[in-house]
PDB file of C-alpha atoms and ligand atoms in Angstrom:
ATOM      1  CA  MET A   1      14.508  -7.500  12.273  1.00 92.00           C
ATOM      2  CA  LYS A   2      12.427  -6.212   9.365  1.00 96.00           C
ATOM      3  CA  ILE A   3      11.523  -2.550   9.720  1.00 98.00           C
ATOM      4  CA  GLY A   4       9.230  -0.775   7.287  1.00 98.00           C
ATOM      5  CA  ILE A   5       8.501   2.917   6.839  1.00 98.00           C
ATOM      6  CA  TYR A   6       5.061   4.085   5.787  1.00 98.00           C
ATOM      7  CA  PRO A   7       5.585   7.734   4.831  1.00 98.00           C
ATOM      8  CA  GLY A   8       3.066  10.393   3.943  1.00 97.00           C
ATOM      9  CA  SER A   9       1.522  13.698   4.761  1.00 96.00           C
ATOM     10  CA  PHE A  10      -1.564  12.160   6.451  1.00 98.00           C
ATOM     11  CA  ASP A  11      -3.533  15.400   6.266  1.00 97.00           C
ATOM     12  CA  PRO A  12      -5.559  13.733   7.806  1.00 98.00           C
ATOM     13  CA  ILE A  13      -5.286   9.936   8.087  1.00 98.00           C
ATOM     14  CA  THR A  14      -8.096   8.145   6.218  1.00 98.00           C
ATOM     15  CA  LEU A  15      -9.552   4.638   6.465  1.00 98.00           C
ATOM     16  CA  GLY A  16      -7.526   3.841   3.344  1.00 97.00           C
ATOM     17  CA  HIS A  17      -4.305   4.701   5.193  1.00 98.00           C
ATOM     18  CA  LEU A  18      -5.437   2.636   8.184  1.00 98.00           C
ATOM     19  CA  ASP A  19      -6.110  -0.373   5.972  1.00 97.00           C
ATOM     20  CA  ILE A  20      -2.550  -0.168   4.628  1.00 98.00           C
ATOM     21  CA  ILE A  21      -1.083   0.285   8.116  1.00 98.00           C
ATOM     22  CA  ILE A  22      -2.864  -2.879   9.312  1.00 98.00           C
ATOM     23  CA  ARG A  23      -1.815  -4.937   6.287  1.00 97.00           C
ATOM     24  CA  ALA A  24       1.785  -3.639   6.223  1.00 98.00           C
ATOM     25  CA  SER A  25       2.247  -4.218   9.947  1.00 97.00           C
ATOM     26  CA  LYS A  26       1.685  -7.954   9.341  1.00 96.00           C
ATOM     27  CA  LEU A  27       4.603  -8.060   6.882  1.00 95.00           C
ATOM     28  CA  VAL A  28       7.287  -6.438   9.010  1.00 95.00           C
ATOM     29  CA  ASP A  29       8.463  -6.705  12.602  1.00 97.00           C
ATOM     30  CA  HIS A  30       8.062  -2.973  13.087  1.00 98.00           C
ATOM     31  CA  LEU A  31       6.301  -0.346  11.053  1.00 98.00           C
ATOM     32  CA  VAL A  32       7.274   3.294  11.448  1.00 98.00           C
ATOM     33  CA  ILE A  33       4.753   5.787  10.144  1.00 98.00           C
ATOM     34  CA  GLY A  34       6.725   8.781   8.887  1.00 98.00           C
ATOM     35  CA  VAL A  35       4.784  12.025   8.891  1.00 98.00           C
ATOM     36  CA  LEU A  36       6.422  14.553   6.608  1.00 96.00           C
ATOM     37  CA  THR A  37       6.821  18.014   8.088  1.00 94.00           C
ATOM     38  CA  ASN A  38       8.466  19.915   5.222  1.00 75.00           C
ATOM     39  CA  ILE A  39       5.968  19.347   2.495  1.00 63.00           C
ATOM     40  CA  SER A  40       5.732  22.019  -0.149  1.00 72.00           C
ATOM     41  CA  LYS A  41       1.951  21.791  -0.203  1.00 72.00           C
ATOM     42  CA  LYS A  42       0.394  23.556   2.753  1.00 88.00           C
ATOM     43  CA  THR A  43      -1.335  21.233   5.182  1.00 94.00           C
ATOM     44  CA  ILE A  44      -4.550  21.990   7.072  1.00 95.00           C
ATOM     45  CA  PHE A  45      -3.441  20.049  10.125  1.00 96.00           C
ATOM     46  CA  THR A  46      -0.180  20.831  11.912  1.00 95.00           C
ATOM     47  CA  VAL A  47       2.389  18.083  12.140  1.00 96.00           C
ATOM     48  CA  GLU A  48       1.563  17.712  15.850  1.00 97.00           C
ATOM     49  CA  GLU A  49      -2.107  17.190  15.006  1.00 97.00           C
ATOM     50  CA  ARG A  50      -1.356  14.710  12.215  1.00 98.00           C
ATOM     51  CA  VAL A  51       0.938  12.723  14.522  1.00 98.00           C
ATOM     52  CA  GLN A  52      -1.617  12.843  17.333  1.00 98.00           C
ATOM     53  CA  PHE A  53      -4.409  11.570  15.068  1.00 98.00           C
ATOM     54  CA  LEU A  54      -2.211   8.678  13.957  1.00 98.00           C
ATOM     55  CA  ASN A  55      -1.303   7.858  17.549  1.00 98.00           C
ATOM     56  CA  TRP A  56      -4.989   7.763  18.532  1.00 98.00           C
ATOM     57  CA  VAL A  57      -5.718   5.444  15.628  1.00 98.00           C
ATOM     58  CA  ILE A  58      -2.774   3.149  16.436  1.00 98.00           C
ATOM     59  CA  LYS A  59      -3.962   2.929  20.042  1.00 98.00           C
ATOM     60  CA  GLU A  60      -7.580   2.329  19.083  1.00 97.00           C
ATOM     61  CA  ASN A  61      -6.529  -0.543  16.831  1.00 97.00           C
ATOM     62  CA  ASN A  62      -4.160  -2.102  19.398  1.00 97.00           C
ATOM     63  CA  LEU A  63      -1.193  -1.697  17.104  1.00 98.00           C
ATOM     64  CA  GLU A  64       1.110   0.021  19.613  1.00 97.00           C
ATOM     65  CA  SER A  65       3.452  -2.959  19.975  1.00 97.00           C
ATOM     66  CA  LYS A  66       4.169  -3.046  16.227  1.00 97.00           C
ATOM     67  CA  VAL A  67       3.627   0.461  14.931  1.00 98.00           C
ATOM     68  CA  LYS A  68       5.095   3.799  15.967  1.00 98.00           C
ATOM     69  CA  VAL A  69       4.602   7.289  14.592  1.00 98.00           C
ATOM     70  CA  GLU A  70       7.449   9.734  13.935  1.00 98.00           C
ATOM     71  CA  SER A  71       7.655  13.012  12.068  1.00 98.00           C
ATOM     72  CA  PHE A  72      10.508  13.675   9.679  1.00 97.00           C
ATOM     73  CA  ASN A  73      12.134  16.430   7.666  1.00 94.00           C
ATOM     74  CA  GLY A  74      14.188  16.132   4.524  1.00 94.00           C
ATOM     75  CA  LEU A  75      14.699  13.066   2.404  1.00 96.00           C
ATOM     76  CA  LEU A  76      12.644   9.975   3.011  1.00 97.00           C
ATOM     77  CA  VAL A  77      15.638   7.692   2.429  1.00 98.00           C
ATOM     78  CA  ASP A  78      17.609   9.508   5.151  1.00 98.00           C
ATOM     79  CA  PHE A  79      14.721   9.023   7.552  1.00 98.00           C
ATOM     80  CA  ALA A  80      14.429   5.373   6.505  1.00 98.00           C
ATOM     81  CA  LYS A  81      18.159   4.830   7.092  1.00 97.00           C
ATOM     82  CA  ALA A  82      17.983   6.531  10.497  1.00 97.00           C
ATOM     83  CA  GLN A  83      15.176   4.132  11.430  1.00 98.00           C
ATOM     84  CA  ASN A  84      17.142   1.119  10.126  1.00 97.00           C
ATOM     85  CA  ALA A  85      14.334   0.366   7.721  1.00 97.00           C
ATOM     86  CA  SER A  86      14.729  -1.906   4.735  1.00 94.00           C
ATOM     87  CA  PHE A  87      11.325  -1.215   3.183  1.00 97.00           C
ATOM     88  CA  ILE A  88       9.250   1.783   2.267  1.00 98.00           C
ATOM     89  CA  VAL A  89       5.534   1.039   2.104  1.00 98.00           C
ATOM     90  CA  ARG A  90       3.196   2.924  -0.218  1.00 98.00           C
ATOM     91  CA  GLY A  91      -0.407   2.441  -1.282  1.00 97.00           C
ATOM     92  CA  LEU A  92      -1.515   2.425  -4.917  1.00 96.00           C
ATOM     93  CA  ARG A  93      -5.112   3.431  -5.485  1.00 93.00           C
ATOM     94  CA  ALA A  94      -5.426   3.751  -9.227  1.00 87.00           C
ATOM     95  CA  VAL A  95      -3.359   4.089 -12.326  1.00 88.00           C
ATOM     96  CA  THR A  96      -3.242   7.842 -11.706  1.00 88.00           C
ATOM     97  CA  ASP A  97      -0.987   7.179  -8.689  1.00 91.00           C
ATOM     98  CA  PHE A  98       1.364   5.023 -10.696  1.00 94.00           C
ATOM     99  CA  ASP A  99       3.637   7.536 -12.478  1.00 95.00           C
ATOM    100  CA  TYR A 100       4.411   9.468  -9.322  1.00 96.00           C
ATOM    101  CA  GLU A 101       4.863   6.367  -7.193  1.00 97.00           C
ATOM    102  CA  LEU A 102       7.139   4.689  -9.731  1.00 97.00           C
ATOM    103  CA  GLN A 103       9.303   7.804  -9.951  1.00 97.00           C
ATOM    104  CA  LEU A 104       9.453   8.090  -6.165  1.00 97.00           C
ATOM    105  CA  ALA A 105      10.357   4.415  -5.697  1.00 98.00           C
ATOM    106  CA  GLN A 106      12.999   4.451  -8.428  1.00 98.00           C
ATOM    107  CA  THR A 107      14.558   7.706  -7.195  1.00 98.00           C
ATOM    108  CA  ASN A 108      14.665   6.426  -3.639  1.00 98.00           C
ATOM    109  CA  HIS A 109      16.221   3.172  -4.793  1.00 97.00           C
ATOM    110  CA  LYS A 110      18.845   5.087  -6.759  1.00 98.00           C
ATOM    111  CA  LEU A 111      19.650   7.167  -3.668  1.00 98.00           C
ATOM    112  CA  VAL A 112      19.846   4.170  -1.331  1.00 97.00           C
ATOM    113  CA  PRO A 113      19.875   0.797  -3.135  1.00 97.00           C
ATOM    114  CA  GLU A 114      19.486  -1.199   0.108  1.00 96.00           C
ATOM    115  CA  ILE A 115      16.013   0.254   0.635  1.00 96.00           C
ATOM    116  CA  ASP A 116      13.184  -1.106  -1.464  1.00 97.00           C
ATOM    117  CA  THR A 117       9.599   0.058  -1.910  1.00 98.00           C
ATOM    118  CA  ILE A 118       6.640  -2.275  -1.424  1.00 97.00           C
ATOM    119  CA  PHE A 119       3.252  -1.326  -2.842  1.00 97.00           C
ATOM    120  CA  PHE A 120      -0.090  -2.320  -1.426  1.00 97.00           C
ATOM    121  CA  THR A 121      -3.005  -2.025  -3.783  1.00 96.00           C
ATOM    122  CA  THR A 122      -5.744  -0.166  -1.998  1.00 94.00           C
ATOM    123  CA  ARG A 123      -8.860  -2.174  -1.195  1.00 95.00           C
ATOM    124  CA  LEU A 124     -11.676  -1.519  -3.627  1.00 93.00           C
ATOM    125  CA  GLU A 125     -13.811   0.232  -1.002  1.00 94.00           C
ATOM    126  CA  TYR A 126     -11.088   2.857  -0.462  1.00 94.00           C
ATOM    127  CA  SER A 127      -9.849   3.267  -4.022  1.00 92.00           C
ATOM    128  CA  TYR A 128     -11.631   6.617  -4.454  1.00 93.00           C
ATOM    129  CA  LEU A 129     -10.607   7.942  -1.054  1.00 96.00           C
ATOM    130  CA  SER A 130      -7.979  10.600  -0.351  1.00 97.00           C
ATOM    131  CA  SER A 131      -7.158  13.077   2.403  1.00 97.00           C
ATOM    132  CA  SER A 132      -8.053  15.909   0.034  1.00 96.00           C
ATOM    133  CA  THR A 133     -11.556  14.444  -0.471  1.00 96.00           C
ATOM    134  CA  VAL A 134     -11.968  14.283   3.297  1.00 98.00           C
ATOM    135  CA  ARG A 135     -10.798  17.890   3.672  1.00 97.00           C
ATOM    136  CA  GLU A 136     -13.187  19.084   1.000  1.00 96.00           C
ATOM    137  CA  ILE A 137     -16.186  17.306   2.549  1.00 97.00           C
ATOM    138  CA  ALA A 138     -15.304  18.449   6.075  1.00 97.00           C
ATOM    139  CA  SER A 139     -14.814  22.045   4.963  1.00 95.00           C
ATOM    140  CA  PHE A 140     -18.465  22.102   3.856  1.00 95.00           C
ATOM    141  CA  GLY A 141     -19.667  20.321   6.987  1.00 94.00           C
ATOM    142  CA  GLY A 142     -20.402  17.060   5.122  1.00 97.00           C
ATOM    143  CA  ASP A 143     -20.379  13.589   6.651  1.00 98.00           C
ATOM    144  CA  ILE A 144     -16.843  12.190   6.917  1.00 98.00           C
ATOM    145  CA  LYS A 145     -17.641   9.297   9.275  1.00 97.00           C
ATOM    146  CA  GLN A 146     -17.310   6.669   6.580  1.00 96.00           C
ATOM    147  CA  PHE A 147     -13.954   8.022   5.415  1.00 97.00           C
ATOM    148  CA  VAL A 148     -11.792   8.527   8.501  1.00 98.00           C
ATOM    149  CA  PRO A 149     -11.291   6.579  11.756  1.00 98.00           C
ATOM    150  CA  GLU A 150     -14.032   7.429  14.231  1.00 97.00           C
ATOM    151  CA  CYS A 151     -11.631   8.736  16.880  1.00 98.00           C
ATOM    152  CA  ILE A 152     -10.550  11.676  14.704  1.00 98.00           C
ATOM    153  CA  VAL A 153     -13.934  12.718  13.250  1.00 98.00           C
ATOM    154  CA  GLN A 154     -14.730  15.400  15.823  1.00 97.00           C
ATOM    155  CA  SER A 155     -11.212  16.854  15.744  1.00 98.00           C
ATOM    156  CA  VAL A 156     -11.432  17.244  11.967  1.00 98.00           C
ATOM    157  CA  TYR A 157     -14.730  19.126  12.289  1.00 97.00           C
ATOM    158  CA  ASP A 158     -13.300  21.197  15.171  1.00 97.00           C
ATOM    159  CA  LYS A 159     -10.389  22.254  12.986  1.00 96.00           C
ATOM    160  CA  TYR A 160     -12.682  23.551  10.269  1.00 95.00           C
ATOM    161  CA  LYS A 161     -14.812  25.318  12.872  1.00 93.00           C
ATOM    162  CA  ALA A 162     -11.667  26.927  14.315  1.00 93.00           C
ATOM    163  CA  ILE A 163     -10.562  28.231  10.928  1.00 88.00           C
ATOM    164  CA  GLY A 164     -14.068  29.520  10.303  1.00 83.00           C
ATOM    165  CA  SER A 165     -14.874  27.308   7.348  1.00 71.00           C
ATOM    166  CA  VAL A 166     -18.126  25.753   8.640  1.00 69.00           C
TER     167      VAL A 166
HETATM  168  O1  PNS B   1       1.156  11.352   1.413  1.00 87.38           O
HETATM  169  P1  PNS B   1       2.009  11.908   0.320  1.00 87.38           P
HETATM  170  O2  PNS B   1       1.929  13.419   0.344  1.00 87.38           O
HETATM  171  O3  PNS B   1       1.670  11.318  -1.016  1.00 87.38           O
HETATM  172  O4  PNS B   1       3.540  11.497   0.669  1.00 87.38           O
HETATM  173  C1  PNS B   1       4.599  11.924  -0.147  1.00 87.38           C
HETATM  174  C2  PNS B   1       5.960  11.576   0.479  1.00 87.38           C
HETATM  175  C3  PNS B   1       6.021  12.028   1.915  1.00 87.38           C
HETATM  176  C4  PNS B   1       6.166  10.096   0.427  1.00 87.38           C
HETATM  177  C5  PNS B   1       7.056  12.280  -0.382  1.00 87.38           C
HETATM  178  O5  PNS B   1       6.702  13.612  -0.580  1.00 87.38           O
HETATM  179  C6  PNS B   1       8.430  12.238   0.263  1.00 87.38           C
HETATM  180  O6  PNS B   1       9.011  11.197   0.432  1.00 87.38           O
HETATM  181  N1  PNS B   1       8.958  13.415   0.625  1.00 87.38           N
HETATM  182  C7  PNS B   1      10.252  13.568   1.275  1.00 87.38           C
HETATM  183  C8  PNS B   1      11.289  14.135   0.307  1.00 87.38           C
HETATM  184  C9  PNS B   1      11.834  13.014  -0.550  1.00 87.38           C
HETATM  185  O7  PNS B   1      12.536  12.141  -0.062  1.00 87.38           O
HETATM  186  N2  PNS B   1      11.480  12.994  -1.844  1.00 87.38           N
HETATM  187  C10 PNS B   1      11.806  11.871  -2.727  1.00 87.38           C
HETATM  188  C11 PNS B   1      13.069  12.060  -3.485  1.00 87.38           C
HETATM  189  S1  PNS B   1      12.858  13.233  -4.758  1.00 87.38           S
END
Protein backbone atom coordinates (compact mmCIF):
# COMPACT_ATOMS: atom_id res chain seq x y z
CA MET A 1 0.00 0.00 0.00
CA LYS A 2 1.42 3.37 -1.03
CA ILE A 3 1.05 6.01 1.66
CA GLY A 4 2.02 9.62 1.12
CA ILE A 5 2.41 12.47 3.59
CA TYR A 6 1.53 16.01 2.61
CA PRO A 7 3.03 18.13 5.39
CA GLY A 8 2.69 21.82 6.08
CA SER A 9 1.54 24.53 8.39
CA PHE A 10 -1.72 25.18 6.47
CA ASP A 11 -2.28 28.54 8.14
CA PRO A 12 -4.85 28.41 6.53
CA ILE A 13 -5.36 25.90 3.70
CA THR A 14 -5.55 27.59 0.28
CA LEU A 15 -6.95 26.50 -3.08
CA GLY A 16 -3.35 25.81 -4.08
CA HIS A 17 -3.02 23.29 -1.24
CA LEU A 18 -6.36 21.73 -2.21
CA ASP A 19 -5.23 21.32 -5.81
CA ILE A 20 -2.15 19.42 -4.62
CA ILE A 21 -4.19 17.28 -2.22
CA ILE A 22 -6.51 16.24 -5.07
CA ARG A 23 -3.66 15.48 -7.48
CA ALA A 24 -1.49 13.69 -4.88
CA SER A 25 -4.40 11.57 -3.66
CA LYS A 26 -4.63 10.03 -7.16
CA LEU A 27 -1.00 8.85 -6.94
CA VAL A 28 -1.12 7.05 -3.61
CA ASP A 29 -3.49 4.65 -1.88
CA HIS A 30 -3.68 6.92 1.15
CA LEU A 31 -2.66 10.49 1.68
CA VAL A 32 -2.04 11.76 5.20
CA ILE A 33 -2.06 15.52 5.58
CA GLY A 34 0.40 16.35 8.35
CA VAL A 35 -0.29 19.62 10.12
CA LEU A 36 2.78 20.81 11.96
CA THR A 37 2.17 21.96 15.51
CA ASN A 38 5.66 23.01 16.62
CA ILE A 39 6.49 25.53 13.98
CA SER A 40 8.86 28.28 14.98
CA LYS A 41 6.81 30.87 13.12
CA LYS A 42 3.71 31.85 15.03
CA THR A 43 0.49 30.79 13.37
CA ILE A 44 -2.75 32.78 13.33
CA PHE A 45 -4.90 29.67 13.47
CA THR A 46 -4.51 27.10 16.24
CA VAL A 47 -3.61 23.58 15.24
CA GLU A 48 -7.18 22.50 16.06
CA GLU A 49 -8.54 25.15 13.70
CA ARG A 50 -6.10 24.26 10.92
CA VAL A 51 -6.99 20.57 11.24
CA GLN A 52 -10.70 21.36 11.34
CA PHE A 53 -10.49 23.50 8.19
CA LEU A 54 -8.70 20.68 6.38
CA ASN A 55 -11.27 18.16 7.55
CA TRP A 56 -14.12 20.35 6.25
CA VAL A 57 -12.37 20.65 2.90
CA ILE A 58 -11.69 16.90 2.66
CA LYS A 59 -15.36 16.21 3.40
CA GLU A 60 -16.61 18.82 0.95
CA ASN A 61 -14.49 17.28 -1.80
CA ASN A 62 -15.50 13.68 -0.99
CA LEU A 63 -11.93 12.69 -0.28
CA GLU A 64 -12.56 11.07 3.11
CA SER A 65 -11.92 7.52 1.88
CA LYS A 66 -8.43 8.43 0.63
CA VAL A 67 -7.25 11.36 2.70
CA LYS A 68 -6.93 11.85 6.45
CA VAL A 69 -5.66 14.76 8.50
CA GLU A 70 -3.28 14.41 11.45
CA SER A 71 -1.25 16.90 13.44
CA PHE A 72 2.37 16.18 14.27
CA ASN A 73 5.24 17.41 16.40
CA GLY A 74 8.94 17.00 15.81
CA LEU A 75 10.63 15.68 12.71
CA LEU A 76 8.65 15.11 9.57
CA VAL A 77 10.51 11.87 8.81
CA ASP A 78 9.53 10.46 12.22
CA PHE A 79 5.91 11.30 11.52
CA ALA A 80 6.20 9.80 8.03
CA LYS A 81 7.69 6.59 9.47
CA ALA A 82 4.96 6.37 12.12
CA GLN A 83 2.39 6.62 9.33
CA ASN A 84 4.20 3.97 7.24
CA ALA A 85 4.57 6.48 4.44
CA SER A 86 7.01 6.04 1.60
CA PHE A 87 6.52 9.48 0.04
CA ILE A 88 6.48 13.06 1.18
CA VAL A 89 4.50 15.34 -1.11
CA ARG A 90 5.37 19.01 -1.54
CA GLY A 91 4.22 21.72 -3.94
CA LEU A 92 6.63 23.92 -5.88
CA ARG A 93 5.25 27.29 -6.88
CA ALA A 94 8.22 29.16 -8.25
CA VAL A 95 11.96 29.10 -8.30
CA THR A 96 11.94 30.95 -4.98
CA ASP A 97 10.59 27.78 -3.33
CA PHE A 98 13.30 25.63 -4.83
CA ASP A 99 16.30 26.17 -2.52
CA TYR A 100 14.33 25.51 0.63
CA GLU A 101 12.45 22.55 -0.82
CA LEU A 102 15.61 20.94 -2.19
CA GLN A 103 17.33 21.29 1.18
CA LEU A 104 14.31 19.87 2.99
CA ALA A 105 13.99 16.91 0.61
CA GLN A 106 17.71 16.11 0.71
CA THR A 107 17.91 16.41 4.51
CA ASN A 108 14.87 14.20 4.94
CA HIS A 109 16.31 11.65 2.54
CA LYS A 110 19.59 11.66 4.45
CA LEU A 111 17.70 11.08 7.71
CA VAL A 112 15.53 8.29 6.31
CA PRO A 113 16.66 7.01 2.89
CA GLU A 114 13.53 4.86 2.41
CA ILE A 115 11.36 7.98 2.26
CA ASP A 116 11.40 10.03 -0.91
CA THR A 117 9.94 13.44 -1.72
CA ILE A 118 7.66 14.00 -4.70
CA PHE A 119 7.09 17.53 -5.99
CA PHE A 120 3.98 18.78 -7.69
CA THR A 121 4.37 21.95 -9.67
CA THR A 122 1.61 24.29 -8.66
CA ARG A 123 -0.99 25.03 -11.32
CA LEU A 124 -0.44 28.37 -13.00
CA GLU A 125 -3.58 29.89 -11.48
CA TYR A 126 -2.25 29.26 -7.95
CA SER A 127 1.43 30.01 -8.50
CA TYR A 128 1.20 33.40 -6.75
CA LEU A 129 -0.91 32.11 -3.88
CA SER A 130 0.24 31.50 -0.31
CA SER A 131 -1.31 31.28 3.14
CA SER A 132 0.48 34.49 4.09
CA THR A 133 -1.18 36.34 1.17
CA VAL A 134 -4.55 35.07 2.36
CA ARG A 135 -3.81 36.18 5.93
CA GLU A 136 -2.76 39.63 4.78
CA ILE A 137 -5.89 40.13 2.65
CA ALA A 138 -8.20 38.79 5.37
CA SER A 139 -6.61 40.96 8.03
CA PHE A 140 -7.68 44.03 6.04
CA GLY A 141 -11.13 42.63 5.33
CA GLY A 142 -10.36 41.99 1.63
CA ASP A 143 -12.01 39.36 -0.54
CA ILE A 144 -10.45 35.92 -0.01
CA LYS A 145 -13.18 33.88 -1.75
CA GLN A 146 -11.06 33.17 -4.80
CA PHE A 147 -8.10 32.02 -2.70
CA VAL A 148 -9.42 29.56 -0.12
CA PRO A 149 -12.07 26.80 -0.17
CA GLU A 150 -15.53 28.29 0.30
CA CYS A 151 -16.26 26.30 3.46
CA ILE A 152 -13.53 28.09 5.43
CA VAL A 153 -14.06 31.67 4.21
CA GLN A 154 -16.32 32.80 7.05
CA SER A 155 -14.17 31.16 9.73
CA VAL A 156 -11.11 33.02 8.44
CA TYR A 157 -12.97 36.34 8.64
CA ASP A 158 -14.34 35.40 12.09
CA LYS A 159 -10.82 34.79 13.34
CA TYR A 160 -9.67 38.25 12.30
CA LYS A 161 -12.80 39.78 13.83
CA ALA A 162 -12.09 37.90 17.08
CA ILE A 163 -8.53 39.20 17.26
CA GLY A 164 -9.78 42.69 16.51
CA SER A 165 -8.02 43.13 13.20
CA VAL A 166 -11.05 44.05 11.04
O1 LIG B 1 3.85 24.73 5.00
P1 LIG B 1 5.29 24.87 5.39
O2 LIG B 1 5.40 25.80 6.58
O3 LIG B 1 6.15 25.30 4.23
O4 LIG B 1 5.79 23.41 5.87
C1 LIG B 1 7.09 23.22 6.35
C2 LIG B 1 7.28 21.80 6.92
C3 LIG B 1 6.17 21.46 7.88
C4 LIG B 1 7.27 20.81 5.79
C5 LIG B 1 8.67 21.76 7.62
O5 LIG B 1 8.79 22.87 8.46
C6 LIG B 1 8.88 20.51 8.45
O6 LIG B 1 8.94 19.42 7.93
N1 LIG B 1 9.01 20.67 9.77
C7 LIG B 1 9.19 19.58 10.72
C8 LIG B 1 10.63 19.55 11.24
C9 LIG B 1 11.51 18.85 10.24
O7 LIG B 1 11.39 17.65 10.04
N2 LIG B 1 12.39 19.59 9.55
C10 LIG B 1 13.17 19.05 8.44
C11 LIG B 1 14.51 18.56 8.84
S1 LIG B 1 15.58 19.89 9.19
